[in-house]
Short mmCIF file of C-alpha atoms in Angstrom, two decimals:
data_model
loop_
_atom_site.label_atom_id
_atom_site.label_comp_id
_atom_site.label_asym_id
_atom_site.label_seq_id
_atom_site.Cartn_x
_atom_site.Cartn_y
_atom_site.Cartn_z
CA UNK X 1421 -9.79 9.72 -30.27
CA UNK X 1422 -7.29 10.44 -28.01
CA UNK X 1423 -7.27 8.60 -24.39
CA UNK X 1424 -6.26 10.05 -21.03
CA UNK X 1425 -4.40 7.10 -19.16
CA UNK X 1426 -4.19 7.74 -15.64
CA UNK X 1427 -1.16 6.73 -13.48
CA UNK X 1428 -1.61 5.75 -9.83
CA UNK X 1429 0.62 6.48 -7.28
CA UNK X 1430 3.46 3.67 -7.28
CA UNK X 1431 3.20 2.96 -10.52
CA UNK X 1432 3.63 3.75 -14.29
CA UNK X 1433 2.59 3.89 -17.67
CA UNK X 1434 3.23 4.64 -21.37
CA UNK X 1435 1.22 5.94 -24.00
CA UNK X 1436 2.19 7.15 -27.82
CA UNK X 1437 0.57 10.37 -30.03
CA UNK X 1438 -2.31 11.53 -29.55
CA UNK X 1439 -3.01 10.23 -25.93
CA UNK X 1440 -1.90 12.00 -22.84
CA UNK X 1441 -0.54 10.61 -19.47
CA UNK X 1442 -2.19 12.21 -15.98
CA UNK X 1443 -0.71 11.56 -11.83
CA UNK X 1444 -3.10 13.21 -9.33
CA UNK X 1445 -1.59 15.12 -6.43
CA UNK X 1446 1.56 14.75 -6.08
CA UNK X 1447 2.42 15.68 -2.91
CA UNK X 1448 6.36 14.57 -1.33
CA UNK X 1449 5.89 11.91 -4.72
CA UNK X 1450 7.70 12.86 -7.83
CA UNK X 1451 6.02 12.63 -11.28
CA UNK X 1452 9.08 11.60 -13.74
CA UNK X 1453 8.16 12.34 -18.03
CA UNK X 1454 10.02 10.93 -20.44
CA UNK X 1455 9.78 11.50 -23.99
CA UNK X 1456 11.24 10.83 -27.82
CA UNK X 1457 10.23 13.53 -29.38
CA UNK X 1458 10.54 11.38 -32.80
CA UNK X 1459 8.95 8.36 -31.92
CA UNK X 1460 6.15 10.97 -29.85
CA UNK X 1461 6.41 7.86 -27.45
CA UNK X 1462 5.85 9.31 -23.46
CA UNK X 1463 6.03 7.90 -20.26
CA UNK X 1464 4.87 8.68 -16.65
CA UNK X 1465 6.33 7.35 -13.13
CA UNK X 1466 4.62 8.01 -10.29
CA UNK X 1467 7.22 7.44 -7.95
CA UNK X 1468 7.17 7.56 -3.85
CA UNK X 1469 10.46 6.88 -2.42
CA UNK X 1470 13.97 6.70 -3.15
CA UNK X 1471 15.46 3.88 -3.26
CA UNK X 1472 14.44 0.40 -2.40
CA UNK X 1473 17.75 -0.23 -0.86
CA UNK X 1474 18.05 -3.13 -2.62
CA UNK X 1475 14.98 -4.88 -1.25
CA UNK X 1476 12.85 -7.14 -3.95
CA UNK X 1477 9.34 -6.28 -2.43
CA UNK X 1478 7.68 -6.47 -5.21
CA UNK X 1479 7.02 -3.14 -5.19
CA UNK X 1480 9.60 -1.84 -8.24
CA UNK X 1481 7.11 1.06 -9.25
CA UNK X 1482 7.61 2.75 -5.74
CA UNK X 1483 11.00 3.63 -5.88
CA UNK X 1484 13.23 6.02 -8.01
CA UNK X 1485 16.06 3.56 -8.83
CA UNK X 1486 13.94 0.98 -9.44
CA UNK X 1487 10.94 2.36 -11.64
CA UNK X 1488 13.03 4.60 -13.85
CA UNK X 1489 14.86 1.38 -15.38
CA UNK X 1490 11.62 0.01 -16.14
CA UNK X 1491 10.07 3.19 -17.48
CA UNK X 1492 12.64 3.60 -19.87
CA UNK X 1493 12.56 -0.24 -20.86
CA UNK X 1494 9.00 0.29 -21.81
CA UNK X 1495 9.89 2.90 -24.14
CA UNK X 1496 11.95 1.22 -25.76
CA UNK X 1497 10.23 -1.87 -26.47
CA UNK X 1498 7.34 0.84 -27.91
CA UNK X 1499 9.93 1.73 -30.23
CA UNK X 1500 11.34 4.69 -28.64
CA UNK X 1501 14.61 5.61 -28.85
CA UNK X 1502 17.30 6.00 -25.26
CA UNK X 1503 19.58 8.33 -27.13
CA UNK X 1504 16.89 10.69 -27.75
CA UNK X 1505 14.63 10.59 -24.55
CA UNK X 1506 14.23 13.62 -22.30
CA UNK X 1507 13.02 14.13 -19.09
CA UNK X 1508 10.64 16.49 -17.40
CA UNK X 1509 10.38 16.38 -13.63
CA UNK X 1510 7.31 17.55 -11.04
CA UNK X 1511 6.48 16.94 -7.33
CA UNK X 1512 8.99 16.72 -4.63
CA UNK X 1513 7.33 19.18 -2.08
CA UNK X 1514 7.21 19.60 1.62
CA UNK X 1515 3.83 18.81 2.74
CA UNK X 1516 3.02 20.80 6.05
CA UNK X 1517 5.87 23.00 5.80
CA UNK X 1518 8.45 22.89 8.13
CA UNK X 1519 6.45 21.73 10.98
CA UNK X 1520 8.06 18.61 9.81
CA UNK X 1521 11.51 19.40 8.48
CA UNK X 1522 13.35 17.76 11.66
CA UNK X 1523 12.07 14.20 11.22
CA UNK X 1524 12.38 11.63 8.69
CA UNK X 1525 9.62 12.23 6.64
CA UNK X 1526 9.93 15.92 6.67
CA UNK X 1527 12.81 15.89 3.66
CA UNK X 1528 11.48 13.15 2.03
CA UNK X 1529 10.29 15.38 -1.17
CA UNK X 1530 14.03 16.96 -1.43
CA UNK X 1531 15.65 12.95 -1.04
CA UNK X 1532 13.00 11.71 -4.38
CA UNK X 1533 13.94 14.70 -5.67
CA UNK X 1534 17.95 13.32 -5.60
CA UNK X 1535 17.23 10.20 -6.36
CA UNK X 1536 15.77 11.01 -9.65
CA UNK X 1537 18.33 13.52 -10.85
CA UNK X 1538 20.74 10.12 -9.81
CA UNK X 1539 18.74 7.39 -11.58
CA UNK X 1540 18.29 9.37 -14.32
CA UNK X 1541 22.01 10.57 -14.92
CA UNK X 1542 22.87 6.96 -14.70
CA UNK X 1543 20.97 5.92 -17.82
CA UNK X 1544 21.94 9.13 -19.33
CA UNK X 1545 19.00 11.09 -19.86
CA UNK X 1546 19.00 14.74 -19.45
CA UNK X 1547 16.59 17.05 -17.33
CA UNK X 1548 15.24 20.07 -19.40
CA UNK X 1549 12.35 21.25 -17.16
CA UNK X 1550 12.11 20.30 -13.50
CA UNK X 1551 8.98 22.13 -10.92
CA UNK X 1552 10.20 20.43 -8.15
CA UNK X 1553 10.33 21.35 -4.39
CA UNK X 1554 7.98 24.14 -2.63
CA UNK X 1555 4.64 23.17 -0.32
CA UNK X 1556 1.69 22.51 -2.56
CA UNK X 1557 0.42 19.57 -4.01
CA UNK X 1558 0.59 18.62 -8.21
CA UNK X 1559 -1.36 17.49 -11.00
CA UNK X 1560 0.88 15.89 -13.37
CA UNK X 1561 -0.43 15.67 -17.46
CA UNK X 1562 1.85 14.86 -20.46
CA UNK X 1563 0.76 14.84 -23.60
CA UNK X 1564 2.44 12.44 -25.74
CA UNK X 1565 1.60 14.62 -29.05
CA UNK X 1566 3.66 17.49 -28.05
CA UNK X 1567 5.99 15.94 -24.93
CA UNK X 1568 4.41 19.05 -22.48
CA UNK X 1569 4.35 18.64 -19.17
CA UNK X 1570 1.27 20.50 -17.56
CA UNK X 1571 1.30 21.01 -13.83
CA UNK X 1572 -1.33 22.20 -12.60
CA UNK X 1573 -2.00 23.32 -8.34
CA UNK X 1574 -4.82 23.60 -6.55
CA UNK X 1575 -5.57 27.11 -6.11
CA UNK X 1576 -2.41 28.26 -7.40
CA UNK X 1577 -2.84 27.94 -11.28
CA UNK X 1578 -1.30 25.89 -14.04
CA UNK X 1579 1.84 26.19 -16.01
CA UNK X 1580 3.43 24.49 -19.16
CA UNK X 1581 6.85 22.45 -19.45
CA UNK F 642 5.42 -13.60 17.14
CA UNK F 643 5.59 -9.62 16.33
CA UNK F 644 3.49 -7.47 14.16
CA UNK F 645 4.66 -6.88 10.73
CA UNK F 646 2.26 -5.40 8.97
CA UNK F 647 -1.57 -5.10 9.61
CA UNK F 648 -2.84 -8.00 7.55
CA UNK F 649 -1.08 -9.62 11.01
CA UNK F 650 -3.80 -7.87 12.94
CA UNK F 651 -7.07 -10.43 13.41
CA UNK F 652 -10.36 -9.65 14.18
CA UNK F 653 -9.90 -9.14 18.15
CA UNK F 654 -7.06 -6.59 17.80
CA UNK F 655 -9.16 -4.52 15.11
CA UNK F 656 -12.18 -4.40 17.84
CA UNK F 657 -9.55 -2.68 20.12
CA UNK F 658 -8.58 -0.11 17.53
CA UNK F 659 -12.43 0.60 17.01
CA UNK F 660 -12.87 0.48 20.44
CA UNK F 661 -10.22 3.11 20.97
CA UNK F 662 -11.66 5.13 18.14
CA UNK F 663 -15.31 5.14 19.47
CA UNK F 664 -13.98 6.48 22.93
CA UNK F 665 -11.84 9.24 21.05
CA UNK F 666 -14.76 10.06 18.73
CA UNK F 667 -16.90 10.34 22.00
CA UNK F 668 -13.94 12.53 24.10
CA UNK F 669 -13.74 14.88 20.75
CA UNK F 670 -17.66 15.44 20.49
CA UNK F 671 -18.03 16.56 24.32
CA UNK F 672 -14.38 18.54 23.76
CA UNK F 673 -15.72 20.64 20.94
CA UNK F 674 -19.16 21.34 22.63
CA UNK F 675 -17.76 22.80 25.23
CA UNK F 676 -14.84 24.66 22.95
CA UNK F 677 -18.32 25.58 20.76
CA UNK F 678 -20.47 26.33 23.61
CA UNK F 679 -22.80 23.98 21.68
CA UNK F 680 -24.40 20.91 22.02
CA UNK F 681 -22.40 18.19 19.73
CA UNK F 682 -23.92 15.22 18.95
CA UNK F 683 -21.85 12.47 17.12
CA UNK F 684 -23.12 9.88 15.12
CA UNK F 685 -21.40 6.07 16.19
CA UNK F 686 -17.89 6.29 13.85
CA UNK F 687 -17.58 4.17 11.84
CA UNK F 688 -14.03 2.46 11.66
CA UNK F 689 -12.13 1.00 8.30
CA UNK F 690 -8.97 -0.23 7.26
CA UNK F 691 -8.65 1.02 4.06
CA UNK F 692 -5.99 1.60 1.36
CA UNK F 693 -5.01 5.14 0.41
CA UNK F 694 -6.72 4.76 -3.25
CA UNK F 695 -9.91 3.66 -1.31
CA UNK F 696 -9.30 6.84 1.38
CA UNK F 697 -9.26 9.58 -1.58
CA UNK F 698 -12.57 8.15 -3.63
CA UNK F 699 -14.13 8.43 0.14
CA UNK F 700 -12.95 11.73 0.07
CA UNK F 701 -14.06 12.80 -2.81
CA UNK F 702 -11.25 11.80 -5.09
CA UNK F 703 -7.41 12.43 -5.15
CA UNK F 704 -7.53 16.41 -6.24
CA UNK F 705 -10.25 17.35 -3.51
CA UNK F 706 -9.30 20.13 -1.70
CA UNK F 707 -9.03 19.21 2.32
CA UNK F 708 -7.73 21.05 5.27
CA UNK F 709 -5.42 18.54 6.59
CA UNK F 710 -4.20 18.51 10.10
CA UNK F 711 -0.80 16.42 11.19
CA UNK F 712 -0.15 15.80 14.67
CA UNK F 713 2.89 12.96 15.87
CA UNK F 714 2.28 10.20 18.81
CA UNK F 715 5.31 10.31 21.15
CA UNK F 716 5.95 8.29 24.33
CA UNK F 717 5.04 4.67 24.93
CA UNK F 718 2.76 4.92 21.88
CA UNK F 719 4.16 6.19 18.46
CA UNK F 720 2.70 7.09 15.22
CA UNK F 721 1.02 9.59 13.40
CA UNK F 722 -2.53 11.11 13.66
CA UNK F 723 -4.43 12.93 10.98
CA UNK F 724 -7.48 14.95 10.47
CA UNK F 725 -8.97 15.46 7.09
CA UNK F 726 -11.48 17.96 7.43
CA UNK F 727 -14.13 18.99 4.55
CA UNK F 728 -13.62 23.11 3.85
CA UNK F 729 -17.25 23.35 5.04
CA UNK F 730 -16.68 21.69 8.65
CA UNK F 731 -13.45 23.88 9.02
CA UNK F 732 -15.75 26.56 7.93
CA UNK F 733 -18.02 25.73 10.29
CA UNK F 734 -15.12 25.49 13.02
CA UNK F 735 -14.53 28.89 12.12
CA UNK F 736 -17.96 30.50 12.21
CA UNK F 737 -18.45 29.13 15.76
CA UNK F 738 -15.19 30.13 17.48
CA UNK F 739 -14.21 33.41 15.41
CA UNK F 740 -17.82 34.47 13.50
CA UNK F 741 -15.87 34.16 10.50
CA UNK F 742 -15.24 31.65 7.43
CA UNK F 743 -12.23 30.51 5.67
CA UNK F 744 -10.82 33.54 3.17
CA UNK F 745 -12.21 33.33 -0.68
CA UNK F 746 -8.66 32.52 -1.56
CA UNK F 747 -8.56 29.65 0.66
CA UNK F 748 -5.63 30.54 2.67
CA UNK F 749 -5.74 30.80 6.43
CA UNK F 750 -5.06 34.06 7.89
CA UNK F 751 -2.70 33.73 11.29
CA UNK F 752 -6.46 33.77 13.41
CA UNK F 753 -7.65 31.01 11.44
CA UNK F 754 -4.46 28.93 11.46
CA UNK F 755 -4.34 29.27 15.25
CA UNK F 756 -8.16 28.58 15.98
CA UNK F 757 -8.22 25.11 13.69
CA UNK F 758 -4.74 23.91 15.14
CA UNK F 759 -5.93 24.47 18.56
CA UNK F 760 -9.19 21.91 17.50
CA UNK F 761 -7.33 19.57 16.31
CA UNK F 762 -4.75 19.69 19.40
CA UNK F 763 -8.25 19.40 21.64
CA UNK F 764 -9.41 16.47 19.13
CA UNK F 765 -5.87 14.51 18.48
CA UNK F 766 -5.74 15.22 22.47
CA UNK F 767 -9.05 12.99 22.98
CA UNK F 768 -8.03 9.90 20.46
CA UNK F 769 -4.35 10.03 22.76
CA UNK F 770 -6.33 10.10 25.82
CA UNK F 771 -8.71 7.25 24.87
CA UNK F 772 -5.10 5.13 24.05
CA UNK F 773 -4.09 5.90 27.54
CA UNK F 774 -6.98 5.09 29.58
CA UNK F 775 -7.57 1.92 27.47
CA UNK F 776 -4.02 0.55 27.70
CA UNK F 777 -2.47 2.65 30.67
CA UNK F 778 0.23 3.61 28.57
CA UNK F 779 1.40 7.20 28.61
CA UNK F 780 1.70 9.30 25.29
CA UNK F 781 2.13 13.09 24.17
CA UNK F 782 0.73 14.85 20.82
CA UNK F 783 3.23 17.30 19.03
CA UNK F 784 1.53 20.24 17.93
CA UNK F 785 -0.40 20.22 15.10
CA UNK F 786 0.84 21.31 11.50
CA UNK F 787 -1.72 21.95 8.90
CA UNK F 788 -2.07 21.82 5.33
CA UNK F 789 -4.60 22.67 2.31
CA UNK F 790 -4.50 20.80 -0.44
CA UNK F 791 -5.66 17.66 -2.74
CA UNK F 792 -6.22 15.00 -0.67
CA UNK F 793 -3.53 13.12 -2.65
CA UNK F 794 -0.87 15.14 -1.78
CA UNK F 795 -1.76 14.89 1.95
CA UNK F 796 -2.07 11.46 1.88
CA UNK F 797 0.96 11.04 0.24
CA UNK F 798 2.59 12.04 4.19
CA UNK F 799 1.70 8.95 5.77
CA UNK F 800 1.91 6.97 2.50
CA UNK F 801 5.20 7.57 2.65
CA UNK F 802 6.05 7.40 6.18
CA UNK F 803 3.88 3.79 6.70
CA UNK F 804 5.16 2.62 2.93
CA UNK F 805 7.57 -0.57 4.92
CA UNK F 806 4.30 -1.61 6.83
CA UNK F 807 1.35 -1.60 4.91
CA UNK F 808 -0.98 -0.13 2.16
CA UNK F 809 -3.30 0.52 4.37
CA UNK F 810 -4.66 2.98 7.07
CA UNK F 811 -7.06 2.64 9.62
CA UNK F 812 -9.68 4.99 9.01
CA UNK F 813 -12.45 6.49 11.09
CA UNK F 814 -15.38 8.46 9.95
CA UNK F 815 -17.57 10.55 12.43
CA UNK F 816 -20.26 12.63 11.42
CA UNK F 817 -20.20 15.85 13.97
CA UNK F 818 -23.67 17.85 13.89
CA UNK F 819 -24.61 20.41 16.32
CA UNK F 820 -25.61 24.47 15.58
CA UNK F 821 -24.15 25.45 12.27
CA UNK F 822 -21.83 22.53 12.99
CA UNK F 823 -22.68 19.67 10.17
CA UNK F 824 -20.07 17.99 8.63
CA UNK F 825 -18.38 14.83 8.48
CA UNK F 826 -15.13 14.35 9.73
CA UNK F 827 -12.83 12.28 9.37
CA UNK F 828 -9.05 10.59 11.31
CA UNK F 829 -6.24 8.65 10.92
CA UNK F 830 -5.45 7.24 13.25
CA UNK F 831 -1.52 5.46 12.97
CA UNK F 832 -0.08 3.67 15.48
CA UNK F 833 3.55 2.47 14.18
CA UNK F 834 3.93 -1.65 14.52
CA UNK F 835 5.82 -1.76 18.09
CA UNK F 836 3.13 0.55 19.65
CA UNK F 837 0.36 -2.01 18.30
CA UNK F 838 2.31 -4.91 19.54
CA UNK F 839 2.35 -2.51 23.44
CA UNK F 840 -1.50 -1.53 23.33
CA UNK F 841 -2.32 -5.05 22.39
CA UNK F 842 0.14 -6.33 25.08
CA UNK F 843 -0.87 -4.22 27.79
CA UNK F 844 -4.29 -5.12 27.29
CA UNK F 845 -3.71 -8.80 27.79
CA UNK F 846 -4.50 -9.76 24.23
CA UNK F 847 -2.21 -12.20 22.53
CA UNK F 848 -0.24 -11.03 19.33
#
């Protein structure tokens, strides 16, 4: 029996062949996948900000710099390998348009989106399908049998990665 | 001593949030019956602090679809206010002012868009008037933007833009009924720290 592990928002989670990984609605969040396609060892970061700017809050899942680290230690200690892992990327958007493009929050999709592509160039693991960006919400599942990425929008349809 | 975050707030500041949500709640109701040309009664709102995970399952669970409604606090008093209304109560909205309902597809034609943002500018308007004649302190709304989508992915906006303060929003749910008008509603209401620290200061109440 395969199990469906769900991933909260700030936080993470790794699961091997057959089960698959889920996020609910990301919105400005970014869902992060990595996968060894050998090992068919996957894992899912639900992550909201950034960076943490160096702050230890406790709160290591939140950030982009932080979580991605972690993510990828967890692999490993499931037996997964660094040199072959691969990365699929999903959220990112722009909730409520531009209406909100001129303050802080209004970019904050397009800044996760950077600090992703960053944190994950720095431990050297390549992006080969990104749906980042736009103005809708995401579903994020990845199955760990076949390292897909399934997006799916509300009343926009679904798509495979 | 200053707020941090609002685990700092005890029980006498959280009456003055619910008080200020009761009088907005009440402002709102007699605001849309006279936008509806309806009697609108309003059930006593019932005010929570509650953590974004707890918001969604109240909602209905993070991929619920919501029209979402984002307005800014500017002036003495900042912060953020949203409205996350059910599809039927914008539905509702609709029928009333335009004799119409939201599109099959779910996206708002340019009438639509206009009629709901000017509700929530009328409603947002009440909850920033009930701050002011409260506290005496002086505060604009920006215009509303709106959004439909899982109530995750709204969320996620003031998640994000409250993440250094707290995990937690406070939350007020009003039930709305009137002619083909029945369906809860419910606000955010999201004063940043400082402005707390001002409508509890103006109002004589000790941090």
């Amino acid at each position: 029996m395969s199990q469906l592990i769900k991933v909260g928002i700030s936080d993470l989670n790794v699961a091997r062949a057959p089960d698959t990984l889920v996020t609910f609605a990301l919105g400005s969040c970014i869902g992060i996948c990595l996968y060894d396609n050998v090992t068919k060892v996957a894992g899912l970061s639900h992550i909201m900000l950034p960076t943490s700017g160096g702050k230890a809050d406790g709160q290591a899942y939140r950030y982009a710099d932080t979580a991605i680290p972690i993510l990828v230690q967890k692999m490993l200690a499931m037996g997964a390998s660094k040199a072959r892992m691969k990365a699929k990327i999903a959220g990112g958007a722009q909730m409520f348009g531009s209406a909100t493009s001129n303050s802080a929050i209004g970019n904050i999709g397009k800044r996760n989106v950077d600090a992703v592509h960053q944190a994950l160039a720095r431990q050297g693991i390549q992006i080969i399908a990104e749906d980042t960006g736009k103005n809708y919400g995401r579903t994020v599942y990845f199955y760990a049998d076949t390292g897909i990425m399934q997006v799916k929008a509300a009343n926009r349809g679904e798509w495979n990665f | 001593m200053a707020f941090h975050t609002y685990d700092d707030l005890n029980d006498t500041h959280i009456d003055v949030l619910r008080e200020i949500g009761n009088i907005g709640a009440g402002n709102a109701a007699s605001a849309l019956a006279s936008m509806l040309v309806t009697p609108v009664d309003i059930s006593v709102p019932e005010v929570s602090f509650l953590d974004y995970g707890e918001v969604e399952e109240r909602l209905g669970g993070p991929e619920q679809m919501i029209v979402g409604l984002l307005l800014f606090l500017e002036g003495d008093v900042e912060g953020m206010i949203m409205f996350l209304l059910h599809q039927d109560f914008a539905n509702s909205l609709l029928t009333s002012l335009l004799g119409q309902t939201l599109p099959e597809s779910g996206e708002f034609d340019e009438m639509s868009y206009s009629a709901i943002q000017e509700v929530a500018n009328i409603m947002a308007g009440s909850y920033a008037n009930a701050i002011s004649d409260l506290t005496g302190l002086s505060l604009n709304i920006t215009v509303p933007s709106m959004c439909v989508d899982m109530v995750g992915a709204i969320l996620s906006v003031p998640a994000v833009h409250f993440a250094d303060i707290s995990d937690k929003i406070l939350f007020i749910s009003d039930e709305f009924s009137g002619r083909d008008l029945n369906a809860p509603n419910h606000v955010l209401l999201m004063p940043d720290m400082v402005s707390l620290e001002k409508i509890m200061t103006n109002l004589g109440i000790e941090l």
